[in-house]
Amino acid sequence: MRRSPLASLPSSLTLGVFGVLGVIGVIGLSGCPSGSSSAPTVPRPAMNQLPDGPPLITPGESMTYRVQLKGFELAQYQISVGVEAAEVGGKPAIVVQSHAKSVGLANFAVKVDDYFSSWIDVSTGRSLRWLADEYAKNGTDKERTEALLHQRAGDTFPMSFRLNDDAPTPEVQKASLADVWDYNAFLIAMRAWEGSPGSKIAVEVLRSRYLWHIDMTIKAKEKLVTELGELPTLRFDATTYKLDRSGARLPDTDRIFSIWISDDGDRVPLQIISTSDYGDVKMQITDYQPGNGRRFRQ
């Protein structure tokens, strides 16, 4: 009988694996270090930027993924686009929510049943508000993180953190780039980014409670076999590191990951792979529903 790798792994690894589910979580923000880290520095300016304009999403659109380690299913991850109009700070918005839930044997190691909600400006595609509701590492306590990106003043914006029913603790995050994204908004913006191999961008993305700097490069066009068939894709490779509240780089937080997005009119994120000390953590699409409304970006 094939033995689950989870049975022989320390709980710290399992928690690290599920860090992949948080935003980028899913995009690899909790993989293994990509190399030795340097002393804390302020991130360099972006060489380019993600596209301006309405987000490339359709009301009612949804994507479902399977998260695996060494062939064993750990979790299901779903991204859903709302169908009702919203507003943040007087700006029209659409709500996009992602949900990570542990399944099978993974539930014996750590409980994951986390929601990440984004309010995205329908005119610019930029993040306006970010809300993360997730279990703490002990699998019992509930944490809530809120970021009010629409209230950014200069290079800072307000955040808050709450544990269970405690009063929220206010925090201030410093940013170094013109735009700050949350994970959902970032992945959606990636759908609209096109360029030749070697094209680069640098972005800052909220993953759960913390801000991460990401340097991303368009790698190549590739074919990818999924449960939806063999599909043409555009592959993106990235390195990332965590930032403290002052915007400085934290040591020993370097990570690497890759994203595959369908190279067609739908531009659907199909696969994300994050490297870890125990093997690749892979999130691959299992279902796609195109929605039933009018796409915001034409």
XYZ file of C-alpha atoms in Angstrom:
298
model
C 0.000 0.000 0.000
C 1.387 3.373 -0.987
C 2.214 5.458 2.080
C 1.281 9.123 2.201
C 4.299 11.463 2.380
C 2.336 13.413 4.981
C 2.767 10.552 7.431
C 6.511 11.090 7.696
C 6.682 14.846 7.401
C 6.928 17.254 10.319
C 3.971 19.513 11.023
C 6.105 22.526 10.148
C 6.356 21.289 6.560
C 2.616 20.759 6.299
C 2.046 24.293 7.499
C 4.559 25.483 4.943
C 2.791 23.591 2.182
C -0.500 25.197 3.089
C 1.179 28.573 3.000
C 1.094 27.981 -0.742
C -2.683 28.234 -0.500
C -2.722 31.747 0.831
C -2.343 34.015 -2.404
C 0.184 33.449 -3.859
C 0.115 31.367 -0.865
C -0.973 29.486 -3.873
C 1.627 31.131 -6.069
C 4.469 29.811 -3.998
C 4.971 32.305 -1.244
C 5.799 29.501 1.182
C 8.052 27.221 -0.807
C 11.733 26.593 -0.176
C 14.394 29.314 -0.350
C 15.763 29.869 -3.843
C 19.217 30.658 -2.515
C 21.061 32.542 0.161
C 19.411 35.799 1.145
C 21.072 39.143 1.471
C 20.639 41.799 4.124
C 17.281 43.632 4.151
C 16.978 46.114 1.309
C 14.226 48.212 -0.202
C 12.786 46.564 -3.372
C 13.968 48.073 -6.643
C 11.519 49.866 -8.980
C 9.498 47.827 -11.451
C 10.934 47.388 -14.930
C 7.376 47.362 -16.241
C 3.872 47.168 -14.813
C 0.758 45.090 -15.098
C -1.850 46.394 -17.552
C -4.168 49.254 -16.670
C -7.889 49.070 -17.303
C -10.840 46.868 -16.340
C -10.070 43.404 -14.927
C -10.208 40.412 -17.266
C -13.047 38.650 -15.448
C -16.714 37.860 -16.026
C -19.441 37.965 -13.336
C -20.142 34.410 -12.193
C -16.822 33.086 -13.507
C -15.145 30.389 -11.402
C -12.026 28.212 -11.441
C -11.416 25.118 -9.310
C -7.995 23.588 -8.613
C -6.464 20.522 -6.979
C -3.391 21.049 -4.781
C -0.950 18.121 -4.633
C 2.387 17.139 -3.113
C 4.130 14.050 -4.539
C 0.877 12.922 -6.134
C -1.175 13.157 -2.943
C -4.082 15.580 -2.880
C -3.821 18.127 -0.088
C -6.539 20.645 -0.799
C -9.038 22.174 -3.154
C -8.765 25.805 -4.164
C -11.502 27.810 -5.855
C -11.638 31.341 -7.242
C -15.110 32.856 -7.762
C -16.160 36.171 -9.278
C -19.216 37.840 -7.763
C -22.309 38.789 -9.727
C -23.396 41.893 -7.813
C -21.926 45.378 -7.991
C -20.042 46.698 -4.963
C -18.455 49.988 -3.944
C -15.368 50.911 -1.915
C -14.557 54.517 -1.112
C -16.970 55.718 -3.773
C -15.381 53.558 -6.487
C -17.369 50.844 -8.310
C -15.950 47.407 -7.530
C -16.448 43.694 -8.076
C -15.835 41.129 -5.336
C -13.574 38.163 -6.090
C -13.211 35.451 -3.456
C -10.833 32.506 -3.225
C -11.360 29.551 -0.894
C -8.747 27.012 0.214
C -9.935 23.836 1.946
C -7.864 20.847 3.051
C -9.091 17.395 2.001
C -8.421 13.750 2.807
C -5.315 12.847 4.804
C -4.227 16.470 4.935
C -7.014 17.164 7.423
C -5.183 14.991 9.960
C -2.107 17.215 9.719
C -3.618 20.688 9.711
C -7.044 22.182 9.096
C -7.370 24.650 6.257
C -10.700 26.309 5.486
C -9.654 29.821 4.513
C -11.326 32.615 2.547
C -9.601 35.512 0.785
C -11.833 38.316 -0.515
C -10.890 41.160 -2.844
C -12.741 44.285 -3.852
C -11.354 45.175 -7.279
C -11.817 48.500 -9.070
C -13.791 47.747 -12.244
C -12.153 50.679 -14.064
C -8.490 50.078 -13.231
C -8.289 46.448 -12.069
C -6.454 47.618 -8.938
C -7.053 46.367 -5.402
C -9.283 48.514 -3.191
C -9.802 46.256 -0.165
C -8.435 42.884 0.970
C -9.919 40.590 3.607
C -8.320 37.311 4.727
C -10.218 34.955 7.052
C -8.084 31.938 7.893
C -7.187 29.433 10.566
C -4.045 30.041 12.600
C -1.229 27.476 12.520
C -2.756 25.597 15.462
C -5.809 24.841 13.304
C -8.190 26.233 15.933
C -7.840 30.007 16.272
C -9.282 32.203 13.546
C -7.383 35.156 12.143
C -8.766 38.087 10.166
C -6.563 40.508 8.245
C -7.967 43.569 6.484
C -6.124 45.977 4.189
C -7.742 49.231 3.044
C -5.751 49.872 -0.096
C -8.082 52.624 -1.258
C -6.967 54.653 1.774
C -3.325 54.658 0.755
C -1.606 57.954 1.571
C 1.785 58.406 -0.015
C 3.676 55.152 0.473
C 1.585 53.707 3.327
C -1.851 52.156 3.744
C -3.826 50.997 6.819
C -4.270 47.371 7.842
C -5.728 45.579 10.846
C -5.326 42.140 12.412
C -7.785 40.312 14.667
C -7.516 36.975 16.473
C -10.844 35.261 17.213
C -13.150 37.795 18.917
C -10.409 40.165 20.054
C -10.555 43.804 19.027
C -8.719 44.504 15.737
C -5.132 45.722 16.088
C -4.351 48.572 13.666
C -1.184 48.291 11.571
C 0.469 50.426 8.883
C 2.196 48.908 5.844
C 4.775 50.768 3.775
C 4.911 50.120 0.030
C 7.774 50.820 -2.358
C 5.969 50.593 -5.705
C 3.179 52.664 -7.227
C 0.648 49.807 -7.040
C -0.048 47.276 -4.305
C -2.010 44.169 -5.254
C -3.739 41.521 -3.246
C -3.358 37.943 -4.431
C -6.703 37.653 -6.224
C -6.307 40.970 -8.039
C -2.723 40.097 -8.978
C -3.646 36.759 -10.522
C -6.459 38.405 -12.477
C -4.138 41.155 -13.715
C -1.709 38.462 -14.874
C -4.399 37.241 -17.258
C -4.136 40.489 -19.200
C -0.321 40.719 -19.260
C 1.175 39.767 -22.602
C 4.682 40.204 -23.923
C 7.633 38.492 -25.516
C 9.788 35.968 -23.624
C 12.114 37.791 -21.265
C 9.642 40.582 -20.468
C 9.767 41.437 -16.756
C 7.691 43.110 -14.084
C 8.147 43.764 -10.379
C 5.093 43.939 -8.125
C 4.123 43.998 -4.456
C 1.365 41.577 -3.470
C -0.533 41.021 -0.229
C -0.534 37.354 0.672
C -2.611 36.819 3.796
C -1.259 39.210 6.442
C 1.985 40.225 4.750
C 3.302 42.021 1.679
C 5.632 40.202 -0.723
C 7.840 41.554 -3.499
C 7.684 39.523 -6.729
C 9.993 39.687 -9.752
C 8.273 37.921 -12.640
C 9.493 37.013 -16.133
C 7.631 35.696 -19.171
C 9.412 32.391 -19.810
C 7.936 30.824 -22.959
C 4.898 29.441 -24.730
C 4.288 25.802 -23.799
C 1.701 23.042 -24.126
C 0.186 21.836 -20.850
C -1.855 18.683 -20.270
C -4.684 19.167 -17.747
C -8.015 17.527 -16.951
C -9.509 20.046 -19.382
C -7.262 18.745 -22.179
C -3.933 19.747 -23.721
C -3.882 23.536 -23.854
C -1.558 26.248 -25.180
C -0.085 28.291 -22.344
C 2.159 31.188 -21.518
C 4.568 30.325 -18.698
C 5.743 32.864 -16.119
C 8.671 32.254 -13.738
C 9.083 34.268 -10.555
C 11.164 34.881 -7.460
C 9.706 36.490 -4.364
C 10.590 37.618 -0.859
C 8.691 38.865 2.168
C 8.593 42.494 3.332
C 8.277 43.796 6.863
C 5.894 46.594 7.826
C 8.547 49.204 6.927
C 8.794 47.757 3.418
C 12.268 46.286 3.972
C 13.257 42.855 2.718
C 13.224 40.130 5.350
C 16.154 37.681 5.279
C 15.688 33.971 4.525
C 12.300 34.429 2.847
C 13.300 33.960 -0.817
C 10.974 31.685 -2.807
C 10.493 30.557 -6.422
C 7.343 29.591 -8.351
C 5.898 29.331 -11.869
C 2.456 30.091 -13.329
C 0.910 28.744 -16.544
C -1.946 30.784 -18.096
C -3.887 29.622 -21.142
C -2.692 31.323 -24.319
C -6.151 31.889 -25.787
C -9.072 34.276 -25.509
C -10.024 33.117 -22.011
C -6.538 33.527 -20.465
C -7.311 31.156 -17.600
C -4.688 30.419 -14.908
C -4.163 26.673 -15.356
C -1.301 25.666 -13.103
C 0.958 27.011 -10.361
C 4.008 25.133 -9.073
C 5.990 26.079 -5.994
C 9.247 24.333 -5.127
C 9.689 22.994 -1.594
C 12.319 20.926 0.227
C 9.959 17.942 -0.017
C 9.086 18.260 -3.691
C 6.959 20.433 -5.935
C 3.625 21.642 -4.622
C 1.360 21.723 -7.670
C -1.995 23.445 -8.068
C -3.708 22.486 -11.330
C -7.132 23.357 -12.698
C -9.905 20.751 -12.607
C -12.921 22.838 -13.616
C -13.625 26.161 -15.327
C -16.955 27.993 -15.592
C -16.877 31.078 -17.858
C -19.628 33.006 -16.080
C -22.856 34.388 -17.466
C -22.367 38.126 -17.637
C -20.417 40.607 -19.719
C -16.651 40.529 -19.357
C -15.318 43.743 -17.848
C -12.259 43.924 -20.107
C -12.992 43.812 -23.823
